[in-house]
PDB file of C-alpha atoms in Angstrom:
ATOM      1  CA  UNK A   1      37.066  61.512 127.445  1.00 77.00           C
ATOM      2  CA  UNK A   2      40.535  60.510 127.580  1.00 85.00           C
ATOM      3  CA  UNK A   3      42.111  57.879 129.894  1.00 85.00           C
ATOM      4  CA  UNK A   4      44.492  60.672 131.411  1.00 89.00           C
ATOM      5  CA  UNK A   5      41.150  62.456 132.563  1.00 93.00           C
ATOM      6  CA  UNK A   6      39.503  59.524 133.701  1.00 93.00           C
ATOM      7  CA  UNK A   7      42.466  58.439 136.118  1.00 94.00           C
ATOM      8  CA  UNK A   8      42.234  62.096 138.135  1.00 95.00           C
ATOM      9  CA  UNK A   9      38.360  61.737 138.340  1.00 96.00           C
ATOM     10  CA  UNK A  10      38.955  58.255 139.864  1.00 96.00           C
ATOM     11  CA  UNK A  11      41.882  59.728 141.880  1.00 97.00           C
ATOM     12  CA  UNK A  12      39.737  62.857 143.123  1.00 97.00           C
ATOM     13  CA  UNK A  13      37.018  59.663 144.197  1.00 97.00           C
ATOM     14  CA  UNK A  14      39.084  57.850 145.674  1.00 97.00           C
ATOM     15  CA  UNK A  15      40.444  60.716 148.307  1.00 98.00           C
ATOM     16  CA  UNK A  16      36.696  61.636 149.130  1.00 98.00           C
ATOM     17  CA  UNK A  17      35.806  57.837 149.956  1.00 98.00           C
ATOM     18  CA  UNK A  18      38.787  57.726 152.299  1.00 97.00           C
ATOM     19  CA  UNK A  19      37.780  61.001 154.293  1.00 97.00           C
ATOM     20  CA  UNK A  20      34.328  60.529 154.617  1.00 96.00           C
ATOM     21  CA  UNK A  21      35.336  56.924 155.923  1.00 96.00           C
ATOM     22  CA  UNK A  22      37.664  58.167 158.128  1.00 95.00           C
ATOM     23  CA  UNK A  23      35.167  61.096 159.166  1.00 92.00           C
ATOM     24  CA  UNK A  24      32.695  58.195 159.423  1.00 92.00           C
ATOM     25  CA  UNK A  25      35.448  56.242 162.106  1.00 91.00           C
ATOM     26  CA  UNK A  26      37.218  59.129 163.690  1.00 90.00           C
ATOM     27  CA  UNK A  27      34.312  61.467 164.703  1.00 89.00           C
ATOM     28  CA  UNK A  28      33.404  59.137 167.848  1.00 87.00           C
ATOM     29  CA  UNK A  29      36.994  59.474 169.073  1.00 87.00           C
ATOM     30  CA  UNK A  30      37.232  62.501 168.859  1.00 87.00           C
ATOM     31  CA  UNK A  31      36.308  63.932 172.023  1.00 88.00           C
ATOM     32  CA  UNK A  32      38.661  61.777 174.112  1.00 88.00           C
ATOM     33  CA  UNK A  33      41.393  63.352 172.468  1.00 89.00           C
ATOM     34  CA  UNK A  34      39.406  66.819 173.204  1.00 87.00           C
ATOM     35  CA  UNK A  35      39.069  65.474 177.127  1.00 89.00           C
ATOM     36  CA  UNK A  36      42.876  64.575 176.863  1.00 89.00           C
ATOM     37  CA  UNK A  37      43.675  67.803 175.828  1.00 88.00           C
ATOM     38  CA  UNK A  38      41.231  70.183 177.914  1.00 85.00           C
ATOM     39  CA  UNK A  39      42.129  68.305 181.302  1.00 84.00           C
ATOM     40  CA  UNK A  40      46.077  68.813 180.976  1.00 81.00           C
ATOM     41  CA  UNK A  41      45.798  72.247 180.277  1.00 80.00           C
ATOM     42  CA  UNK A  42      42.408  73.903 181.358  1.00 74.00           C
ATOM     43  CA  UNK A  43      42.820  76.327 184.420  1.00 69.00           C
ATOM     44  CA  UNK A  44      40.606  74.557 185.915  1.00 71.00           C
ATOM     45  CA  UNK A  45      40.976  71.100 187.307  1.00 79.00           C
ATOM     46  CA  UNK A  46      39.510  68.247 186.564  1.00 86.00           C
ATOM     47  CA  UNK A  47      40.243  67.198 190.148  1.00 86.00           C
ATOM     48  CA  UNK A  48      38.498  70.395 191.571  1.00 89.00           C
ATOM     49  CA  UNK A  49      35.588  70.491 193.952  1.00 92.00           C
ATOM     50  CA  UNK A  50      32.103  71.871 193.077  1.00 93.00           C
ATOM     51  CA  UNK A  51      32.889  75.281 194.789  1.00 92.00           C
ATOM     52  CA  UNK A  52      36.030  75.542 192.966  1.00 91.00           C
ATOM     53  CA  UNK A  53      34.359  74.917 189.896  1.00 91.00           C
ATOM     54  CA  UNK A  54      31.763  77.014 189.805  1.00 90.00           C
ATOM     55  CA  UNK A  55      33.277  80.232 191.007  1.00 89.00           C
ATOM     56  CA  UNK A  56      35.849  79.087 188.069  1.00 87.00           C
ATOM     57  CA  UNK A  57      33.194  78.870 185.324  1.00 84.00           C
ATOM     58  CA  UNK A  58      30.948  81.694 186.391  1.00 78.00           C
ATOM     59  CA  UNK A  59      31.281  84.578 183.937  1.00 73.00           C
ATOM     60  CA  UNK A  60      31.609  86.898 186.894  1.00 64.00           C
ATOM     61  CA  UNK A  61      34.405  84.948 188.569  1.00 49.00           C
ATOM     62  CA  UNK A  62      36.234  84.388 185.199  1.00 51.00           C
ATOM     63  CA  UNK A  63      35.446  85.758 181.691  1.00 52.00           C
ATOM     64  CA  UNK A  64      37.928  83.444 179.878  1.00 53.00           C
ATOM     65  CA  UNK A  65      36.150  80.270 181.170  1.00 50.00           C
ATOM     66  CA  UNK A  66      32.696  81.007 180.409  1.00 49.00           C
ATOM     67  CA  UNK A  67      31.155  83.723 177.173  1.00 51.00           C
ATOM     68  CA  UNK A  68      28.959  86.805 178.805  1.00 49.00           C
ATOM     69  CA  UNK A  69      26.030  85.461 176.559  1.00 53.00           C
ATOM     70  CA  UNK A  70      25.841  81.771 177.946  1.00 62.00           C
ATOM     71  CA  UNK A  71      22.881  81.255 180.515  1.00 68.00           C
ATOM     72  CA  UNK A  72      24.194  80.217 183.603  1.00 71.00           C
ATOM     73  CA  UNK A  73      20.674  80.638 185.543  1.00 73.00           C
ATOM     74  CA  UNK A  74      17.875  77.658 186.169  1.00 87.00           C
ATOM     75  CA  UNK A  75      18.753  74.487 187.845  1.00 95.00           C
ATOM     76  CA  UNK A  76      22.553  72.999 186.699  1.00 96.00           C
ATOM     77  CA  UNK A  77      24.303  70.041 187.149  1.00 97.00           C
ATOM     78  CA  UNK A  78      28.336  70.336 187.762  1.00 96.00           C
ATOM     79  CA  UNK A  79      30.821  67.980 187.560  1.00 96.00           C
ATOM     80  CA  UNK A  80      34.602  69.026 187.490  1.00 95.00           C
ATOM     81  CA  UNK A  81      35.722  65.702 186.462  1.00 94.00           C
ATOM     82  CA  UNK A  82      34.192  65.915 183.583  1.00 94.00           C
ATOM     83  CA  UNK A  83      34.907  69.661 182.956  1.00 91.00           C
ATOM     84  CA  UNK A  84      30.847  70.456 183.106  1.00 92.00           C
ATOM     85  CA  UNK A  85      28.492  73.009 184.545  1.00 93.00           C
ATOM     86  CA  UNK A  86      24.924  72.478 182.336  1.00 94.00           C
ATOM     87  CA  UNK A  87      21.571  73.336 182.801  1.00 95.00           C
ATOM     88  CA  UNK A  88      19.091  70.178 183.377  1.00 96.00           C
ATOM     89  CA  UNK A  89      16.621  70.120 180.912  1.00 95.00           C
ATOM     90  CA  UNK A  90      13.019  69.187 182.261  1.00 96.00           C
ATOM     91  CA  UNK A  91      10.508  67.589 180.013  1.00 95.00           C
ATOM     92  CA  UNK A  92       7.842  64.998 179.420  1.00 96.00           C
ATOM     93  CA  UNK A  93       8.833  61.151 179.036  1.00 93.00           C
ATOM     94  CA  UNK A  94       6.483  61.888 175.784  1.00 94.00           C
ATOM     95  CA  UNK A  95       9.247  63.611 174.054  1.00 90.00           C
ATOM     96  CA  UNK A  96      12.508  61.440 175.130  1.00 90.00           C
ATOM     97  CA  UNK A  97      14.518  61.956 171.929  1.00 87.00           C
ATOM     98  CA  UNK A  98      13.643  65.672 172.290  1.00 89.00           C
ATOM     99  CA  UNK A  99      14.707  66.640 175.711  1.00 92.00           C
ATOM    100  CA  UNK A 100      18.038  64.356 175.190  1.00 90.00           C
ATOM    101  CA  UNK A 101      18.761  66.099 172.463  1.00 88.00           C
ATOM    102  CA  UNK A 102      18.836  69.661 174.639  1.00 90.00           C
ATOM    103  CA  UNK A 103      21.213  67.940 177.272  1.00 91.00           C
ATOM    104  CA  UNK A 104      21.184  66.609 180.753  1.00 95.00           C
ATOM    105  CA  UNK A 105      17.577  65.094 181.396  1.00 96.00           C
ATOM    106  CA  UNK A 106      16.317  64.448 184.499  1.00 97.00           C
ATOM    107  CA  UNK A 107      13.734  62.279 184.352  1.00 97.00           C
ATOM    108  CA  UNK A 108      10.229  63.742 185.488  1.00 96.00           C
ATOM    109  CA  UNK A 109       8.784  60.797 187.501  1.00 96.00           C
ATOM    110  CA  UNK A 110      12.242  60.949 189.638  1.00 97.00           C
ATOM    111  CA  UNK A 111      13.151  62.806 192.488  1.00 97.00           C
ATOM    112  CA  UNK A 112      14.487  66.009 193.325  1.00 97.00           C
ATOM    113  CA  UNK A 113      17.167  66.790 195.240  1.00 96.00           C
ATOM    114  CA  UNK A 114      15.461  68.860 197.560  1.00 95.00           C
ATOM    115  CA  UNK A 115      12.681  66.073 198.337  1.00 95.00           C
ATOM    116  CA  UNK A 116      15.230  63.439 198.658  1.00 91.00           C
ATOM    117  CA  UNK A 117      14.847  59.592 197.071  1.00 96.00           C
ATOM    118  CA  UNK A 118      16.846  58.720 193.716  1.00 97.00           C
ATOM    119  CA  UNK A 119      16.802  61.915 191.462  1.00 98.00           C
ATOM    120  CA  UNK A 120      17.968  60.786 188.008  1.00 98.00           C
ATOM    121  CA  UNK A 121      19.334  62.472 185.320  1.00 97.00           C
ATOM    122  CA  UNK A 122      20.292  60.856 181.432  1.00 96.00           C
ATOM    123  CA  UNK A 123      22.026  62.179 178.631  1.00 94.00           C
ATOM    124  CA  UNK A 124      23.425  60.664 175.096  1.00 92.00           C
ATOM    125  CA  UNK A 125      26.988  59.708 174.969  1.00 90.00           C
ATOM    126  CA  UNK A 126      27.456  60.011 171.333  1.00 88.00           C
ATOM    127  CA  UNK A 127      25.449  61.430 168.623  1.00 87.00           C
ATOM    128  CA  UNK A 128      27.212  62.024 165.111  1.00 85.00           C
ATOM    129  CA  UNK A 129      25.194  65.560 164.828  1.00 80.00           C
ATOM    130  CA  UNK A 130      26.989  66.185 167.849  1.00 74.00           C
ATOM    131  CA  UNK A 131      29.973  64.344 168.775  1.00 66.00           C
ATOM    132  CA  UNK A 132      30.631  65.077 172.288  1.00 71.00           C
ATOM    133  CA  UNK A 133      27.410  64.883 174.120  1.00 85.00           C
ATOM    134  CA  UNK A 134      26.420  65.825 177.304  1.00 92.00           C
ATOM    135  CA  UNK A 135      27.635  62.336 179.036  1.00 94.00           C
ATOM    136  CA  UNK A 136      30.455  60.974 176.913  1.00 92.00           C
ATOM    137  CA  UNK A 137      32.711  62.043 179.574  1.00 94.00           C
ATOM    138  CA  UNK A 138      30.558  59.910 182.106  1.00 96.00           C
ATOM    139  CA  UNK A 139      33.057  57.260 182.156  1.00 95.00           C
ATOM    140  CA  UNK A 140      35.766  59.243 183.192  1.00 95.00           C
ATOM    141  CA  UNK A 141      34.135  59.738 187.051  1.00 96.00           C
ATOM    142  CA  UNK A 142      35.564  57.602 189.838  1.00 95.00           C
ATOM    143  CA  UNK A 143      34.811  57.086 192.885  1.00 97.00           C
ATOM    144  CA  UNK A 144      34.616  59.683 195.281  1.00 96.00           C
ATOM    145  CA  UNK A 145      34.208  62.343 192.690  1.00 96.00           C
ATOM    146  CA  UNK A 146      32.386  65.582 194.035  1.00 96.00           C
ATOM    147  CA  UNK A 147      29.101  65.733 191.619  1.00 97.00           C
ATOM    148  CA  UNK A 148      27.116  69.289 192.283  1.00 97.00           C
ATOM    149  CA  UNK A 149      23.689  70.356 191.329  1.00 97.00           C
ATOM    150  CA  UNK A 150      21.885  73.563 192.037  1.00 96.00           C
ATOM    151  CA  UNK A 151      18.168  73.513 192.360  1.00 96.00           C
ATOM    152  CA  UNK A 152      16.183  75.944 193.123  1.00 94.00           C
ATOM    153  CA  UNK A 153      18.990  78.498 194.393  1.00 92.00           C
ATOM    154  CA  UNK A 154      20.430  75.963 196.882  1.00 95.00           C
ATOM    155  CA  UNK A 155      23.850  73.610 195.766  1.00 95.00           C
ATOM    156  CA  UNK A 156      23.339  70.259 196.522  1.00 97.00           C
ATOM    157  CA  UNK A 157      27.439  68.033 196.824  1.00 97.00           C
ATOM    158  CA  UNK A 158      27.384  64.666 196.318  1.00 97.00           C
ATOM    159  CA  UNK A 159      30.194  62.075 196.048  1.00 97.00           C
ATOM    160  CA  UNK A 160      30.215  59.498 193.550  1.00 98.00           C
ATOM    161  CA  UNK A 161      30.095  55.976 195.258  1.00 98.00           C
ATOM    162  CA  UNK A 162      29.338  54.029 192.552  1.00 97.00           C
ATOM    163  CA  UNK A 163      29.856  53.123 188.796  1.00 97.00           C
ATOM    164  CA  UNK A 164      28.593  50.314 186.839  1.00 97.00           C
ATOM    165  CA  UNK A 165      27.423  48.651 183.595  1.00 97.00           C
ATOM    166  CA  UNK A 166      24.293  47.570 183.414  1.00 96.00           C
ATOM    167  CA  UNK A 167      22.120  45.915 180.477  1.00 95.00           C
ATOM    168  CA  UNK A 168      19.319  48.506 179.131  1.00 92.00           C
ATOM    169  CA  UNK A 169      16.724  46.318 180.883  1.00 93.00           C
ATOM    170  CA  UNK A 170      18.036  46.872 184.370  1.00 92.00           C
ATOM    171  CA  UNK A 171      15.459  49.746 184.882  1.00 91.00           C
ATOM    172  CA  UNK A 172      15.910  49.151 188.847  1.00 94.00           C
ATOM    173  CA  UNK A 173      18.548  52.259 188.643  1.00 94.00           C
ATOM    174  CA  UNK A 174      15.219  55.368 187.846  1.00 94.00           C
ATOM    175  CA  UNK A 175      13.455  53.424 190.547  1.00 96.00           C
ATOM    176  CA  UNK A 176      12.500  55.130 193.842  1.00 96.00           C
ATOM    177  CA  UNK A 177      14.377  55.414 196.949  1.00 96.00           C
ATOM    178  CA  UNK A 178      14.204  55.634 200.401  1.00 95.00           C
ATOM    179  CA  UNK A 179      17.484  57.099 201.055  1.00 96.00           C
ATOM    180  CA  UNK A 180      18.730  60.366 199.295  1.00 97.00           C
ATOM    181  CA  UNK A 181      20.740  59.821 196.020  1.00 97.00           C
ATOM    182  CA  UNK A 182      21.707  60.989 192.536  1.00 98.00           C
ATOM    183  CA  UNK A 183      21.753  58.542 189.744  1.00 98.00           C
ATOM    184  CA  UNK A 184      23.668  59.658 185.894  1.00 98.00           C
ATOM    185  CA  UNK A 185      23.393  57.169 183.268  1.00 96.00           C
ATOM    186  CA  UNK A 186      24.119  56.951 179.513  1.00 95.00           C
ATOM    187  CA  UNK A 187      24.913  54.517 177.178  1.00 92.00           C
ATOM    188  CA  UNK A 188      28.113  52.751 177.073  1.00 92.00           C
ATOM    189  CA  UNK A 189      30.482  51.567 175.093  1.00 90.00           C
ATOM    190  CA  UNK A 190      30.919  54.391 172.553  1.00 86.00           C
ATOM    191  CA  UNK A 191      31.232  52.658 169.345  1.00 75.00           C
ATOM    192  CA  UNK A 192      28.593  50.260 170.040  1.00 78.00           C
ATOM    193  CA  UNK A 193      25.847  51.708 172.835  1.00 82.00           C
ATOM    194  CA  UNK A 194      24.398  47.916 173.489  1.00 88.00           C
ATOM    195  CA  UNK A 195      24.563  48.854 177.632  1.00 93.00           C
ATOM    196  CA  UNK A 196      24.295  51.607 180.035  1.00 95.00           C
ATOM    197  CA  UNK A 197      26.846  53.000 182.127  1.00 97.00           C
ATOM    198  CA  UNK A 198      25.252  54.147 185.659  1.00 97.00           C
ATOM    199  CA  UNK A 199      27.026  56.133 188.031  1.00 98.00           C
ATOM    200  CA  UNK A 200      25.239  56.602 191.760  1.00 98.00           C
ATOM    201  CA  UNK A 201      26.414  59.481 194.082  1.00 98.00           C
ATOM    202  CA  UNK A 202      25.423  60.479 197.546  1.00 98.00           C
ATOM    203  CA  UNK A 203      24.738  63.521 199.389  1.00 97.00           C
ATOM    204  CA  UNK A 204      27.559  64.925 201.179  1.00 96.00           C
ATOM    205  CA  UNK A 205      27.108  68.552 201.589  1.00 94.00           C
ATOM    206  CA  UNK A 206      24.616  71.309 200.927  1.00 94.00           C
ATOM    207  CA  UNK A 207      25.172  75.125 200.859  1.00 87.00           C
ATOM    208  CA  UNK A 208      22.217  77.437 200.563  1.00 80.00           C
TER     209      UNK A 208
ATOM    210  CA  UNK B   1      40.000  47.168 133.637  1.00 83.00           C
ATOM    211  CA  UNK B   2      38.960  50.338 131.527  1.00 90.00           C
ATOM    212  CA  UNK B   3      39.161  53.696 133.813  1.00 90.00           C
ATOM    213  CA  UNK B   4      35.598  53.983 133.072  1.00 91.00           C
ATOM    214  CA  UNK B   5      34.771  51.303 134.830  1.00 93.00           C
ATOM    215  CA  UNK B   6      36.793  51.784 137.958  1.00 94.00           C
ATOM    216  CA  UNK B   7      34.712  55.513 137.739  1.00 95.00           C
ATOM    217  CA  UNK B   8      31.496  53.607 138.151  1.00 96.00           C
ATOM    218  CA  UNK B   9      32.743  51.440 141.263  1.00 97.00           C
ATOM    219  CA  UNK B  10      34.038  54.257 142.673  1.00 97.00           C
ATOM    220  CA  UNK B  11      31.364  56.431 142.276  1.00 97.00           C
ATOM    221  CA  UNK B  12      29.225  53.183 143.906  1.00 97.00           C
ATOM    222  CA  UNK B  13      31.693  53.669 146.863  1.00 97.00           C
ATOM    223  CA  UNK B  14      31.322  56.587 147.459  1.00 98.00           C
ATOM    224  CA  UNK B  15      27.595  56.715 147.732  1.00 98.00           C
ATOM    225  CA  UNK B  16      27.460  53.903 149.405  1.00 98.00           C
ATOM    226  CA  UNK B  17      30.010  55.776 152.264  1.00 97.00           C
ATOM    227  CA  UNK B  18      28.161  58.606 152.040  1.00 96.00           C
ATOM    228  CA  UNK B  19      24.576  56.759 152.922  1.00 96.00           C
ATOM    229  CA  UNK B  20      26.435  55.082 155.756  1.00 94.00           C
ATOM    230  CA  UNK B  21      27.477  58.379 157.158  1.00 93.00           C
ATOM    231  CA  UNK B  22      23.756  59.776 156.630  1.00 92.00           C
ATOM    232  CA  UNK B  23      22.163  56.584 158.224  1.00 91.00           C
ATOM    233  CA  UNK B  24      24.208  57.161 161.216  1.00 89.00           C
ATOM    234  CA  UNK B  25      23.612  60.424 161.733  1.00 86.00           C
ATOM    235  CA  UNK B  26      20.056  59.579 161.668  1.00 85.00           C
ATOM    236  CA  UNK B  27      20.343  56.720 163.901  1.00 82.00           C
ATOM    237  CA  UNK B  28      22.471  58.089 166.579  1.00 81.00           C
ATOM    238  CA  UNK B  29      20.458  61.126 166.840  1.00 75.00           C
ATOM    239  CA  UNK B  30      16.948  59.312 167.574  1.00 74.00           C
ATOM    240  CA  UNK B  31      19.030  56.390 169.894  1.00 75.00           C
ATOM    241  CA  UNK B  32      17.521  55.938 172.967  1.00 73.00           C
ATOM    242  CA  UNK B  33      20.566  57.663 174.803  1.00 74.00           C
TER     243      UNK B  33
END
């Protein structure tokens, strides 16, 4: 082969190991330009409460925000502040990778928020299969943040009272207790998931 | 240094980029959150 060819093969190289590196460095970044983006100009507010939210992300209410074919029944968790009304995922501590994978897990040997004591709920922050997992916005709530979840027909409000970092052996935060209380937690930082950011709201409000 | 040589450390790159980006798939996807 001649040295004319040879030079564009390298040159054809050398552009695919720059953009899978940069694929490789951009993809966790990605979704806080998404977030950036969504919260300036999504109808909804990122500053809305629960009841705003969900009447504004209900297919019924509004058939922009939300697809007719998206299951919006079961339990949910909704937070405006981080633009999210899921579904919690149930499952065995058996299978942690698998129920993390389907979303917001609350963890079966906590609470619920009808019985009261510390119901917690995890999530991934970052996966590269799927870039902006359920909690990478988890950082984003502040203090005094509404935080809803619907169980079992009835809408439980909290307000967020608390955020902190804690090392992955604190595992005081899934313990039990005596006063009523939802606990999110995921890993933090992004780039290099070493701790785990916990946020801790409390009951405010519910509406059956 | 002949082009067919910069082909081969290239092409060494490149896998080597594209394992990376496999491994961490892999990795984030069975992390513990």
């Amino acid at each position: 082969m001649q040295d004319r060819t040879w030079r564009k093969i390298n040159i054809g190289l050398l552009v695919a190991i720059v953009l899978v590196n940069l694929y490789t460095m951009l993809l966790p970044a990605i979704p806080a330009l998404r977030y950036w983006w969504q919260a300036g100009h999504s109808k909804t507010k990122v500053t809305a409460t629960v009841e705003q939210y969900v009447k504004a992300t209900t297919p019924q209410a509004n058939s922009e925000q939300s697809t007719p074919t998206e299951d919006m029944s079961g339990n949910r968790l909704i937070i405006p502040r981080m633009l999210m009304n899921t579904k919690i995922v149930e499952g065995p501590t058996s299978n942690p990778y698998g129920n993390l994978k389907k979303g917001a897990w609350r963890l079966p040997f906590s609470s619920t928020p009808d019985k009261g004591g510390n119901t917690v709920i995890a999530g991934h922050r970052f996966t590269y299969t799927e870039s902006r997992s359920i909690f990478y916005y988890l950082d984003k709530l502040q203090v005094g943040d509404e935080i809803g979840v619907q169980w079992n027909g009835t809408t439980y409000t909290y307000k967020v009272v608390s955020t902190s970092v804690v090392p992955p052996t604190e595992t005081s935060v899934q313990a039990a207790t005596d006063d009523n209380r939802l606990t999110l937690y995921t890993c933090t930082p992004v780039w290099n998931p070493k701790n785990r950011l916990v946020v801790v709201a409390k009951p405010i409000g519910v509406n059956e | 240094m002949s082009e067919k040589t910069k082909f081969w450390m290239l092409a060494v790159l490149l896998a080597l980029s594209i394992g990376l980006l496999v491994y961490l798939f892999q990795a984030t996807q069975n992390a513990p959150l």
